[in-house]
mmCIF file of C-alpha atoms in Angstrom:
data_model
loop_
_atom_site.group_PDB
_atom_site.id
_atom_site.type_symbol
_atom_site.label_atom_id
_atom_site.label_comp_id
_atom_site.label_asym_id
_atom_site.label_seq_id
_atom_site.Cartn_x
_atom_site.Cartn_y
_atom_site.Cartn_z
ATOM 1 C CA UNK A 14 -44.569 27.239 -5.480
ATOM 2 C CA UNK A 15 -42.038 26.918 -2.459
ATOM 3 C CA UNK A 16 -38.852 29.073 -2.658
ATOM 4 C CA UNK A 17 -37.327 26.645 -0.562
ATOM 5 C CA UNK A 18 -37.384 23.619 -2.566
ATOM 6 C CA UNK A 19 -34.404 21.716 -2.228
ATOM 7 C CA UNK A 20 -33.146 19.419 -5.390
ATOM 8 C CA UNK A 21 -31.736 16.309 -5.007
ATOM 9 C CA UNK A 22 -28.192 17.711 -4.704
ATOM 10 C CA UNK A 23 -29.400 19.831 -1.832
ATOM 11 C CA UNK A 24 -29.409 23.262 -3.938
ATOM 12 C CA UNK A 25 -32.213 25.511 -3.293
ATOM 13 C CA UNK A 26 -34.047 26.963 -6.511
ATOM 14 C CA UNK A 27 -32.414 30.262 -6.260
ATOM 15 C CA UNK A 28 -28.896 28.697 -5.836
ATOM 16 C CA UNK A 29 -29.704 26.362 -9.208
ATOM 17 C CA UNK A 30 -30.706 29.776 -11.249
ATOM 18 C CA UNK A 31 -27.679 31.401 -9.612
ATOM 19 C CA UNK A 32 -25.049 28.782 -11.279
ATOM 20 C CA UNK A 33 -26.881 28.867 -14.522
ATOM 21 C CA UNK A 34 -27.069 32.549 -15.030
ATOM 22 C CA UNK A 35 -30.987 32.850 -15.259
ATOM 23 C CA UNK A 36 -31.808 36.166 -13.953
ATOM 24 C CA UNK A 37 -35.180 36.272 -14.783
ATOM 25 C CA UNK A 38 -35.652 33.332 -12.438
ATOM 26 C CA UNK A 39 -33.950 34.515 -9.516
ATOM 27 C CA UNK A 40 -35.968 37.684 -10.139
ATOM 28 C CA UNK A 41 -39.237 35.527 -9.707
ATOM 29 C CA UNK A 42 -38.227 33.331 -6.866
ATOM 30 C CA UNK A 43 -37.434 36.650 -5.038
ATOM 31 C CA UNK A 44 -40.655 37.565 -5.834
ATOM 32 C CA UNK A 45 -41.958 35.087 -4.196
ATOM 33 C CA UNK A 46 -39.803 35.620 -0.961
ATOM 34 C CA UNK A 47 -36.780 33.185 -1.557
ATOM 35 C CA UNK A 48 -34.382 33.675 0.966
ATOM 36 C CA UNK A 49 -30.614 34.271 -0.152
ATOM 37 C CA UNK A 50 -28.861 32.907 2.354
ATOM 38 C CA UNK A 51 -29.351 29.286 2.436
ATOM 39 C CA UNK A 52 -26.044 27.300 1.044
ATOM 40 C CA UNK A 53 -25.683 24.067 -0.873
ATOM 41 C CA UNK A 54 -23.790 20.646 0.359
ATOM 42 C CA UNK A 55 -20.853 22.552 -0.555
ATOM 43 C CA UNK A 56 -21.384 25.702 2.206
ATOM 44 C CA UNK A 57 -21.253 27.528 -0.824
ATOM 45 C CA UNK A 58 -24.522 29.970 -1.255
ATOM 46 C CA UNK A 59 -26.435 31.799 -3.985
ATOM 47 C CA UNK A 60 -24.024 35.093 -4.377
ATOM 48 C CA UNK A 61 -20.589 33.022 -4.379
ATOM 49 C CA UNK A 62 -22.163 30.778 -7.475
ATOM 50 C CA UNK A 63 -23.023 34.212 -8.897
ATOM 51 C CA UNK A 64 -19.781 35.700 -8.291
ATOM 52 C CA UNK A 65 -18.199 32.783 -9.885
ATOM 53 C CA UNK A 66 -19.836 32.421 -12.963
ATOM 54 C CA UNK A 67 -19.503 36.610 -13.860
ATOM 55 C CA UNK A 68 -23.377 37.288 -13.769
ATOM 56 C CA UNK A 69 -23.521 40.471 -12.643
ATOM 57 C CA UNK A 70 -26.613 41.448 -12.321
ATOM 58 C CA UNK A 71 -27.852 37.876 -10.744
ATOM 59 C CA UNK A 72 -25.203 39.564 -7.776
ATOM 60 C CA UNK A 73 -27.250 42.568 -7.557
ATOM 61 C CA UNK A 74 -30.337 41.436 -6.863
ATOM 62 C CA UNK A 75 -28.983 38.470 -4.594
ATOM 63 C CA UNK A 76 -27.018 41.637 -2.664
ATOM 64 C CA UNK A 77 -30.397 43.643 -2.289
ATOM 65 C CA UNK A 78 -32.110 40.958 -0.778
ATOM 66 C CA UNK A 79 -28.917 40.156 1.631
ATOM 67 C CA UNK A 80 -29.118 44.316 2.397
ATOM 68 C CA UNK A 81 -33.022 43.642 3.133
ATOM 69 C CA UNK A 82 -32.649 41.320 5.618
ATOM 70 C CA UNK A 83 -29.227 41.892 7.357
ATOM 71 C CA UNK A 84 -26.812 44.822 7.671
ATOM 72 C CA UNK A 85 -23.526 42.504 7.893
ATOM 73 C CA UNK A 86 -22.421 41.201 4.932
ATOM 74 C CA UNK A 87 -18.929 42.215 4.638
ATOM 75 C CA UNK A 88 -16.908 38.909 5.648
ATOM 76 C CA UNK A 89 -19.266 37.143 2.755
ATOM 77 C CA UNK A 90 -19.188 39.696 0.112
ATOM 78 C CA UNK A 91 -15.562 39.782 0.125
ATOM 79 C CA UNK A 92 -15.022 35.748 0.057
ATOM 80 C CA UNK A 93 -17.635 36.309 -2.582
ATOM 81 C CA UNK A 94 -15.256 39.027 -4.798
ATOM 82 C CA UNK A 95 -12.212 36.521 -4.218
ATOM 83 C CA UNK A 96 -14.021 33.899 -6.077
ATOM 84 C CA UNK A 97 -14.820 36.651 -8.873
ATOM 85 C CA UNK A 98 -11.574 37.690 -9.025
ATOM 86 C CA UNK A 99 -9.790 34.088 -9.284
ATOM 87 C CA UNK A 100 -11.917 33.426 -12.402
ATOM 88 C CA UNK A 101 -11.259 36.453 -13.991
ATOM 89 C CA UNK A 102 -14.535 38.253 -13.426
ATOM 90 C CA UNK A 103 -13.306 42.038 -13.302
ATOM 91 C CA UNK A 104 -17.039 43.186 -13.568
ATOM 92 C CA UNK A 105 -17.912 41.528 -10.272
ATOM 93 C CA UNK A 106 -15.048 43.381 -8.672
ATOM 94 C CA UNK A 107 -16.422 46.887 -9.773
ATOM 95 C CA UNK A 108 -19.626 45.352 -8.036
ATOM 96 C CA UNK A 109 -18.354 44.882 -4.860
ATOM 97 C CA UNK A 110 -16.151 48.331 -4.559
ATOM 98 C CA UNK A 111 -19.536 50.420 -6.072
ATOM 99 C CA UNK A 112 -21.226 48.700 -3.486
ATOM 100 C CA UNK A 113 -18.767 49.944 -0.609
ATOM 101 C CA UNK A 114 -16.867 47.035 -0.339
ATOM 102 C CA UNK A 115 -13.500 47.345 2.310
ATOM 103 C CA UNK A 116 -10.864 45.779 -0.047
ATOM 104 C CA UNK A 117 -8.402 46.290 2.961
ATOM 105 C CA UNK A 118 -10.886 43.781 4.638
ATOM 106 C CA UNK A 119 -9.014 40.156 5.868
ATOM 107 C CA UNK A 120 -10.147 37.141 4.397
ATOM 108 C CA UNK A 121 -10.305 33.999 4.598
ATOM 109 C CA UNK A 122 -6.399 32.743 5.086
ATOM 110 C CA UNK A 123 -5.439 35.963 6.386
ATOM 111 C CA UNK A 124 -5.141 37.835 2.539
ATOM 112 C CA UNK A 125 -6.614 41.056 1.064
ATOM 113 C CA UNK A 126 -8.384 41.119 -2.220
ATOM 114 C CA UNK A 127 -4.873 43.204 -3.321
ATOM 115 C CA UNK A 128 -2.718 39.774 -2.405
ATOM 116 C CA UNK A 129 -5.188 37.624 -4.068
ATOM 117 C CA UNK A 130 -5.496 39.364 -6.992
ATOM 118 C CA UNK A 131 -0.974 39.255 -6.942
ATOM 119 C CA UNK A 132 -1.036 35.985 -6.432
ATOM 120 C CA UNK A 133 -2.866 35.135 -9.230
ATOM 121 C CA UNK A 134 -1.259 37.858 -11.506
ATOM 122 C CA UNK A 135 -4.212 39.703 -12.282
ATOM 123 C CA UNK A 136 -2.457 42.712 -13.693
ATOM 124 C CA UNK A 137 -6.095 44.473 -14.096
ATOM 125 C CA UNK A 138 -7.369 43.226 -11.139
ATOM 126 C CA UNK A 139 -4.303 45.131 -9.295
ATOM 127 C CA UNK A 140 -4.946 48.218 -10.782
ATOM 128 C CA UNK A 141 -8.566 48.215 -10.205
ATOM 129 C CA UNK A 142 -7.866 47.672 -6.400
ATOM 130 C CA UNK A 143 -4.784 50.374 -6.054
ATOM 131 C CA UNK A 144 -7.271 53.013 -8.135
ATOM 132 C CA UNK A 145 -9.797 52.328 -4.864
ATOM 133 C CA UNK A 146 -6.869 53.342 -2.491
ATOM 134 C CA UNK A 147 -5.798 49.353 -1.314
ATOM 135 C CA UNK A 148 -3.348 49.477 0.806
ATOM 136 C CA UNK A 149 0.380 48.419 -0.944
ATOM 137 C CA UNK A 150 1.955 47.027 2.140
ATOM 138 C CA UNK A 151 -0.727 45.552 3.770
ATOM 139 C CA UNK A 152 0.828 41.653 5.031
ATOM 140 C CA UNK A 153 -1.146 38.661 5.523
ATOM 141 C CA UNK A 154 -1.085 36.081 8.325
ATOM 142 C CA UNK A 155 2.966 35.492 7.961
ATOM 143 C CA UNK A 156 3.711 38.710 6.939
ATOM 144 C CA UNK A 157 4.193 38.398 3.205
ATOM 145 C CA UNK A 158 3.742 41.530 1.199
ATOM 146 C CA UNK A 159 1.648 42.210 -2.179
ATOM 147 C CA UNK A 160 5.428 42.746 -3.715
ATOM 148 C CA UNK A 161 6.414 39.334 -2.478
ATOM 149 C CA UNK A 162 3.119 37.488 -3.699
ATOM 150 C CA UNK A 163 4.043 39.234 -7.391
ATOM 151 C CA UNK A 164 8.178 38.390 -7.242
ATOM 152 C CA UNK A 165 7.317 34.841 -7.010
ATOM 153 C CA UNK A 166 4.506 34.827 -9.540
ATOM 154 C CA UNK A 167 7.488 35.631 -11.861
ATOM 155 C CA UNK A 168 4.842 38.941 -13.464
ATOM 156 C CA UNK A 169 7.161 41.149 -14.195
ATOM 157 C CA UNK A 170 4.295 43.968 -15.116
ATOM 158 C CA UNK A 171 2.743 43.436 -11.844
ATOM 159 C CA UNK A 172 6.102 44.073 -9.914
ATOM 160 C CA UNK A 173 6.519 47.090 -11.738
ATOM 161 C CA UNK A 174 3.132 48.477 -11.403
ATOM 162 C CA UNK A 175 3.661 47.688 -7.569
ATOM 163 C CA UNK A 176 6.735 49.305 -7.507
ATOM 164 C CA UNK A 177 5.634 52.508 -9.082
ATOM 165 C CA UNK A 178 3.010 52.684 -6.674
ATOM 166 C CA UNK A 179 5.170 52.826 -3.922
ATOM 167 C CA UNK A 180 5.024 49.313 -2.072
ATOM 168 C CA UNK A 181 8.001 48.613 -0.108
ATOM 169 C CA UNK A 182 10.489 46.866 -1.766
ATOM 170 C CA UNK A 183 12.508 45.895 1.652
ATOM 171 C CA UNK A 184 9.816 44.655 3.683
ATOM 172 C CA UNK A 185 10.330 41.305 5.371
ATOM 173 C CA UNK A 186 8.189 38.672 6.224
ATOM 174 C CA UNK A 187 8.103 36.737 9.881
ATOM 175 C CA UNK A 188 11.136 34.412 8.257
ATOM 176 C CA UNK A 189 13.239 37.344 7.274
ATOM 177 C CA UNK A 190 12.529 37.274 3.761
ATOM 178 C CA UNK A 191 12.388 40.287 1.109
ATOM 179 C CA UNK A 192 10.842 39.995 -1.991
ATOM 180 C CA UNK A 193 14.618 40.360 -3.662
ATOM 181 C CA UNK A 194 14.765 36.720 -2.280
ATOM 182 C CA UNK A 195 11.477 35.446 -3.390
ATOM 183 C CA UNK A 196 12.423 36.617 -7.028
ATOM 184 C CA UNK A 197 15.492 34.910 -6.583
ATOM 185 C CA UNK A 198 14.185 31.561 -5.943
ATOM 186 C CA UNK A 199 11.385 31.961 -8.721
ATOM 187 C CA UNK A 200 14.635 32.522 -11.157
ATOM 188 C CA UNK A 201 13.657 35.160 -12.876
ATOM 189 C CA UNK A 202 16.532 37.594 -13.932
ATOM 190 C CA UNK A 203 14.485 40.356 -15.020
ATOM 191 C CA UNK A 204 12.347 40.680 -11.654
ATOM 192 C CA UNK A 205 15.986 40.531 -9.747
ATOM 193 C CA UNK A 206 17.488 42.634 -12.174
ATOM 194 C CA UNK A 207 13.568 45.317 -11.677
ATOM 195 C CA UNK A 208 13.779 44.626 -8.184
ATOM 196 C CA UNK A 209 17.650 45.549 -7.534
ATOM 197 C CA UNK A 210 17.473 48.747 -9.987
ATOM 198 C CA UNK A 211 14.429 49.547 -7.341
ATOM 199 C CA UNK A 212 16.916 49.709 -4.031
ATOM 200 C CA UNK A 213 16.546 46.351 -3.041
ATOM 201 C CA UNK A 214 19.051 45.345 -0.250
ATOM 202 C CA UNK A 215 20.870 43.151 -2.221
ATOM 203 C CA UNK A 216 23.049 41.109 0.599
ATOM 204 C CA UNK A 217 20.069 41.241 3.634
ATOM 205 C CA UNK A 218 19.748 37.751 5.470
ATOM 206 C CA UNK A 219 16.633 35.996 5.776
ATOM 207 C CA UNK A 220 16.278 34.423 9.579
ATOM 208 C CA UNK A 221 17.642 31.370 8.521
ATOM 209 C CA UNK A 222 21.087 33.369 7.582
ATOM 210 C CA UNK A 223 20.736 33.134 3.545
ATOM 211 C CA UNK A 224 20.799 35.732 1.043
ATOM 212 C CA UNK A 225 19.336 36.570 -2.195
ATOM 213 C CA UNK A 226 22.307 34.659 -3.964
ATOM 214 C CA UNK A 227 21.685 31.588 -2.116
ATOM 215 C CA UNK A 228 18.155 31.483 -2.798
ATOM 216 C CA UNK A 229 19.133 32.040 -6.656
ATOM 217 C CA UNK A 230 21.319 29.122 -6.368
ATOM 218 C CA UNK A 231 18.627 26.772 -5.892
ATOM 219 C CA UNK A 232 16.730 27.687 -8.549
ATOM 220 C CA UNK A 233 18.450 29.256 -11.543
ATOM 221 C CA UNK A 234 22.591 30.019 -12.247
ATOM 222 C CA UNK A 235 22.029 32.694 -14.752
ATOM 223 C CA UNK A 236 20.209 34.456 -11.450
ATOM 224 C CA UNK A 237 23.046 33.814 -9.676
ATOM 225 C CA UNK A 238 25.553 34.631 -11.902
ATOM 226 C CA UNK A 239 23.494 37.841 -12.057
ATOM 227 C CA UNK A 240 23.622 38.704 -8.995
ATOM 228 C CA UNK A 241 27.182 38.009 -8.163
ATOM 229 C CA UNK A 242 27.710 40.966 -10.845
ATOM 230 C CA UNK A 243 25.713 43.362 -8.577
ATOM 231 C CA UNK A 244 28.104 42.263 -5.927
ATOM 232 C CA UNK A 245 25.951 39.931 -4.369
ATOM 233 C CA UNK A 246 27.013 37.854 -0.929
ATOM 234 C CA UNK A 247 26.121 34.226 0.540
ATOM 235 C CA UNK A 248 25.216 34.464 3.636
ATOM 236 C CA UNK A 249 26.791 31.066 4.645
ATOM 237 C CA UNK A 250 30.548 32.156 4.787
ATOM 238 C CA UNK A 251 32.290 29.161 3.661
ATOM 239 C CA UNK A 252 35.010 27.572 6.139
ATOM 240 C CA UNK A 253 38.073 25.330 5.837
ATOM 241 C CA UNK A 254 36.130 22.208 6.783
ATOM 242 C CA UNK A 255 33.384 23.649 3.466
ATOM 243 C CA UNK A 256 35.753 24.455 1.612
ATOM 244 C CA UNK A 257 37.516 20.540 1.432
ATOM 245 C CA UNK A 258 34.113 19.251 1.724
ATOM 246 C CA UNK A 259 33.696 21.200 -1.866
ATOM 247 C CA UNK A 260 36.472 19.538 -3.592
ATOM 248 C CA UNK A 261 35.185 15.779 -2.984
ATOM 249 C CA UNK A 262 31.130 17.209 -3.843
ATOM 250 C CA UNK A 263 32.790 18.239 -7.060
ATOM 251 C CA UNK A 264 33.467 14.717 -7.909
ATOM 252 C CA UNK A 265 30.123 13.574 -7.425
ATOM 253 C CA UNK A 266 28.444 16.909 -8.615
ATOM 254 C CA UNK A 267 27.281 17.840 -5.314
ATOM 255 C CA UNK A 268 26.543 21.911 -4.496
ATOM 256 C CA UNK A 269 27.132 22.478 -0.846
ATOM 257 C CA UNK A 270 25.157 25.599 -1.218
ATOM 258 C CA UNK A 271 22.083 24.048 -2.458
ATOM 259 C CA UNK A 272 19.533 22.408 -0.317
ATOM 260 C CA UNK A 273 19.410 18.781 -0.178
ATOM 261 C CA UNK A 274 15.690 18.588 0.374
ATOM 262 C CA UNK A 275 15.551 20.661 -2.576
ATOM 263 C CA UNK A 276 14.379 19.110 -5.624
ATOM 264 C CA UNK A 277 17.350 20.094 -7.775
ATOM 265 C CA UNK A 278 19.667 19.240 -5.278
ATOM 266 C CA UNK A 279 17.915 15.273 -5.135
ATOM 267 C CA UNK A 280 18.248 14.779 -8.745
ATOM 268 C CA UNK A 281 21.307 16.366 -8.489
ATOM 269 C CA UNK A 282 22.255 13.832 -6.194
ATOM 270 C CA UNK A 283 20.756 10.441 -7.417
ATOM 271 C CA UNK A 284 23.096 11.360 -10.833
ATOM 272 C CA UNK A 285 25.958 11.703 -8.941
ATOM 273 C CA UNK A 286 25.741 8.318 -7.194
ATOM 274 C CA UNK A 287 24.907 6.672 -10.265
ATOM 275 C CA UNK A 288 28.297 8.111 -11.895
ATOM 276 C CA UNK A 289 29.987 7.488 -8.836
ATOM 277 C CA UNK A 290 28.755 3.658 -8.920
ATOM 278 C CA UNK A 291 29.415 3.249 -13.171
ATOM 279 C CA UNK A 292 32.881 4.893 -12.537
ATOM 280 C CA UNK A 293 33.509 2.673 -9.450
ATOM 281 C CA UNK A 294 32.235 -0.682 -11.470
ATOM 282 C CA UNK A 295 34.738 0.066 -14.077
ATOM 283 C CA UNK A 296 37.341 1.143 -12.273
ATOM 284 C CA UNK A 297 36.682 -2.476 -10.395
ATOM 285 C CA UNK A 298 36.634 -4.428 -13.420
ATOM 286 C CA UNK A 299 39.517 -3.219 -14.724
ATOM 287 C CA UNK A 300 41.513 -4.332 -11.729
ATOM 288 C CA UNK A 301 40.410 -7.740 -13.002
ATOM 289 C CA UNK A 302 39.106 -8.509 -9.134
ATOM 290 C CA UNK A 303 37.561 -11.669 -8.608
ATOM 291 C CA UNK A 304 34.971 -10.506 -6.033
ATOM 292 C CA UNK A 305 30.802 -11.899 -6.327
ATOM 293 C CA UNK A 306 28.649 -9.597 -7.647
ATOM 294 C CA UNK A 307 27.084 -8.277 -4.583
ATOM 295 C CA UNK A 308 30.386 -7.026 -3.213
ATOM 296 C CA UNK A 309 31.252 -5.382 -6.342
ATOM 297 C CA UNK A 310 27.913 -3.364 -5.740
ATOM 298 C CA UNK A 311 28.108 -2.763 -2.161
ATOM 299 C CA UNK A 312 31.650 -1.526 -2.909
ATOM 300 C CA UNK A 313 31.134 0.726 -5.602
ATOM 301 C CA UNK A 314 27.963 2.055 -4.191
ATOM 302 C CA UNK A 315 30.505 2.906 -0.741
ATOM 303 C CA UNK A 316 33.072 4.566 -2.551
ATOM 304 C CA UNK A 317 29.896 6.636 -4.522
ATOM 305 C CA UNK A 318 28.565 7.573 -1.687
ATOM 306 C CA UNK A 319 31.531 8.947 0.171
ATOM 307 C CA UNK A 320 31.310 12.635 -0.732
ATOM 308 C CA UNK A 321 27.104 12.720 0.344
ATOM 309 C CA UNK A 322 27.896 11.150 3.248
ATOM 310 C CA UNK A 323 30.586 13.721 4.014
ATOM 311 C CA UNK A 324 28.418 16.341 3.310
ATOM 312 C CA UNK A 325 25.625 15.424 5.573
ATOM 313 C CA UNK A 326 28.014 14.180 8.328
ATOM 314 C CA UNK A 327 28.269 18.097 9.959
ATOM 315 C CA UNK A 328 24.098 18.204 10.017
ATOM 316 C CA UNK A 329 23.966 15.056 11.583
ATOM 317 C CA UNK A 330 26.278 15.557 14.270
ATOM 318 C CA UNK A 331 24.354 19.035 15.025
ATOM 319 C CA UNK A 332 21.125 17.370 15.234
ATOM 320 C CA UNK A 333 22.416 14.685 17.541
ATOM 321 C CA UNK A 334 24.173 17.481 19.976
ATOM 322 C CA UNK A 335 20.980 19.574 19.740
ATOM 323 C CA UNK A 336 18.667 16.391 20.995
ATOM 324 C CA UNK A 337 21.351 15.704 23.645
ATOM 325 C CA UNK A 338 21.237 19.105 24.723
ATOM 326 C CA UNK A 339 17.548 19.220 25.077
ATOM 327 C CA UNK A 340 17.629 15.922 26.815
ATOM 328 C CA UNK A 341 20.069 16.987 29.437
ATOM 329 C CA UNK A 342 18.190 20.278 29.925
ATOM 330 C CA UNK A 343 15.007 18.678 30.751
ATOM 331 C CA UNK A 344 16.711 15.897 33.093
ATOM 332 C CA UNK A 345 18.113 18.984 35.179
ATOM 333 C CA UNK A 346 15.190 20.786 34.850
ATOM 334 C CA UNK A 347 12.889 17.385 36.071
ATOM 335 C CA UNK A 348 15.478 16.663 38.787
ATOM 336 C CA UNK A 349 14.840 20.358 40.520
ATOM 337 C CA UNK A 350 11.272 20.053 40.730
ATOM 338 C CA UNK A 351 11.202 16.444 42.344
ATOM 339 C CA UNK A 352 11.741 17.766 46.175
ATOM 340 C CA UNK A 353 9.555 20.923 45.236
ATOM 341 C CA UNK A 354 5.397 19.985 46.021
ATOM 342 C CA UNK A 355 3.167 21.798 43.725
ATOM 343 C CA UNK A 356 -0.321 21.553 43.944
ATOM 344 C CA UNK A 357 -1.947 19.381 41.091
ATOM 345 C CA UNK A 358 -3.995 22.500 39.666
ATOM 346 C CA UNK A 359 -5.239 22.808 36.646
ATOM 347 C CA UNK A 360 -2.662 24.758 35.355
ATOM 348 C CA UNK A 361 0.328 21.904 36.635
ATOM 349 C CA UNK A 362 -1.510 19.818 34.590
ATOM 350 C CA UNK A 363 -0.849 21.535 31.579
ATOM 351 C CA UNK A 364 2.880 21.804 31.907
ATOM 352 C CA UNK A 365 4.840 19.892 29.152
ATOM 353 C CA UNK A 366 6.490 16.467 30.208
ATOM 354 C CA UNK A 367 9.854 15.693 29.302
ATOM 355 C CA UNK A 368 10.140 12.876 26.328
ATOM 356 C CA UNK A 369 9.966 9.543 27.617
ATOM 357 C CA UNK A 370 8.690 10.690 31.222
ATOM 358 C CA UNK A 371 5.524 9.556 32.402
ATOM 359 C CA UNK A 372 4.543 12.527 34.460
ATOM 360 C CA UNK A 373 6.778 16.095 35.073
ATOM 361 C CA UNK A 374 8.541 16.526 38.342
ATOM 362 C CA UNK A 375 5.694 18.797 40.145
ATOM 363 C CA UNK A 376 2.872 16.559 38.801
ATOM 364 C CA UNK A 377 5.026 13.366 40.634
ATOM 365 C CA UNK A 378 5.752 16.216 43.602
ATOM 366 C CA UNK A 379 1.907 16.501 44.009
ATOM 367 C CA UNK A 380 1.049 12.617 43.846
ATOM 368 C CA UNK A 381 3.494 12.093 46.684
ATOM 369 C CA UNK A 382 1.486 14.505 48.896
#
């Protein structure tokens, strides 16, 4: 019998046996020399179909044969113990940290076993991994903490298992955030409430300028209300020009403080133009006008939209100045390097053109020469 034998779904033998649990035939094919690395159509091999499915001890004998034949197994054997771990599989964890397993060790996505196993809300899973010494404050690619993962999982346990173990409860990530704020937006008032009790900063800024209480805002006004109590701060100080913008949101039942792009905030503001438009069709009809239909809709659909368009006027402006800005900058910038010849190097060519110009001023410098 060949080892090897692929099926018609390109699985190997020993990668069939491996999904179905049946030890006693992965036992044989090794007998017979199967190799355990191959991988199916998926990329996914024998020990990750293992690892998925809970067996055990089909992982043991797939990891001995792996140890036989190479010493470097680490990367795979932890993608491997993810996979476990997101179905629940707390026996193939123990596996993989008996077998020496780094759980510190990067995978793929730039998280630890210890954020995977938060961001899941494996409160077991956790434990398991802080009992082998993981590493609380460990951060993945953009810097998000363990704690963070947990606050916006909305597991209360898990944040105060984390807690008691000592993970940081003012980190921030590369955008400024804590995981105060990320427990904010999730809208849970107990996690807040946990997180506050714990020293939280309660009035830090993200990068973007924004507190805690304006990340509650978006998602839940109990948290906010909550918050405020504990003497809680926006981070957007609101002006004269906000604070009249305010009173004509009101009528519509626009928040200035919310984000438009959130989805709140959109329902929030498809209601109010519908209101605006009944109240502005009645308020029409009563008058008795004799206007066509049409107007009456394009009317009442103007005076509906006046406070959104209000609102959004001061972001559009700023995006306008900012592109005008830019432009301007790389006009100057274009017209001192037109008298200036630079060789057309390799590295010239690289240099990032200017919207709507053909070539950059050195590039043009060069083609002259």
């Amino acid at each position: 019998m060949d080892p090897e034998l692929r099926l018609s779904d390109g699985q190997t033998l020993l990668i069939a046996a491996a999904k179905k649990g049946r030890g006693e035939i992965t036992a044989s094919l090794f007998a017979f020399g199967a190799d355990p690395f191959p991988k199916d159509s998926r990329n996914h091999s024998a020990l990750f179909h293992a690892a998925e499915g809970g067996f055990v001890s089909i992982c043991e004998q797939i990891m001995d044969a792996e140890a036989r034949r190479e010493s470097d197994n680490w990367d795979r054997w932890a993608e491997c113990c993810r996979r476990g771990i997101s179905k629940g599989h707390l026996g193939i964890l123990d596996l993989f940290i008996a077998r020496g397993l780094d759980v510190d060790l990067y995978l793929r996505g730039g998280r630890t076993l210890l954020a995977e196993a938060a961001g899941i809300g494996s409160l077991e899973a956790v434990m398991r991994l802080i009992g082998s010494n993981a590493d609380l404050d460990v951060r993945d690619f953009d810097d998000k903490s363990v704690l963070m993962y947990a606050a916006s999982g909305k597991n209360l346990e898990l944040v105060e298992l984390l807690l008691d173990a000592g993970a940081d409860v003012n980190a921030k990530n590369n955008a400024g955030r804590t995981a105060l704020m990320y427990g904010a937006y999730s809208g849970s008032t107990e996690i807040v409430h946990r997180l506050v009790s714990a020293g939280a900063e309660i009035n830090a800024q993200s990068d973007s300028q924004r507190t805690a209480l304006d990340y509650a805002r978006m998602a839940s006004k109990s948290t906010a209300r909550r918050l405020k109590k504990a003497g809680a701060l926006s981070g957007h100080a609101p002006s004269r020009r906000t604070k009249w913008l305010k009173r004509l949101a009101d009528i519509a039942g626009y928040d200035v403080f919310d984000e438009i792009t959130h989805t709140r905030s959109k329902l929030k503001t498809l209601v109010g133009l519908f209101f605006g438009l009944l109240v502005a069709l009645v308020a029409i009809h009563g008058l008795g006008t004799e206007l066509p239909v049409p107007w009456v809709l394009v009317l009442g659909a103007a005076v509906a939209g006046v406070p959104f368009i209000l609102y959004q006027f001061p972001s559009v402006m700023i995006l306008i100045s900012q592109a005008t800005r830019q432009s301007s900058e790389c006009r100057r910038a274009q017209d001192a390097k037109r008298d200036v010849p630079v060789p057309l190097s390799p590295s010239a060519r690289r240099q990032p053109l200017c919207p709507g110009s053909p070539r950059s001023g050195a590039t043009a410098s060069a083609l002259r020469a």
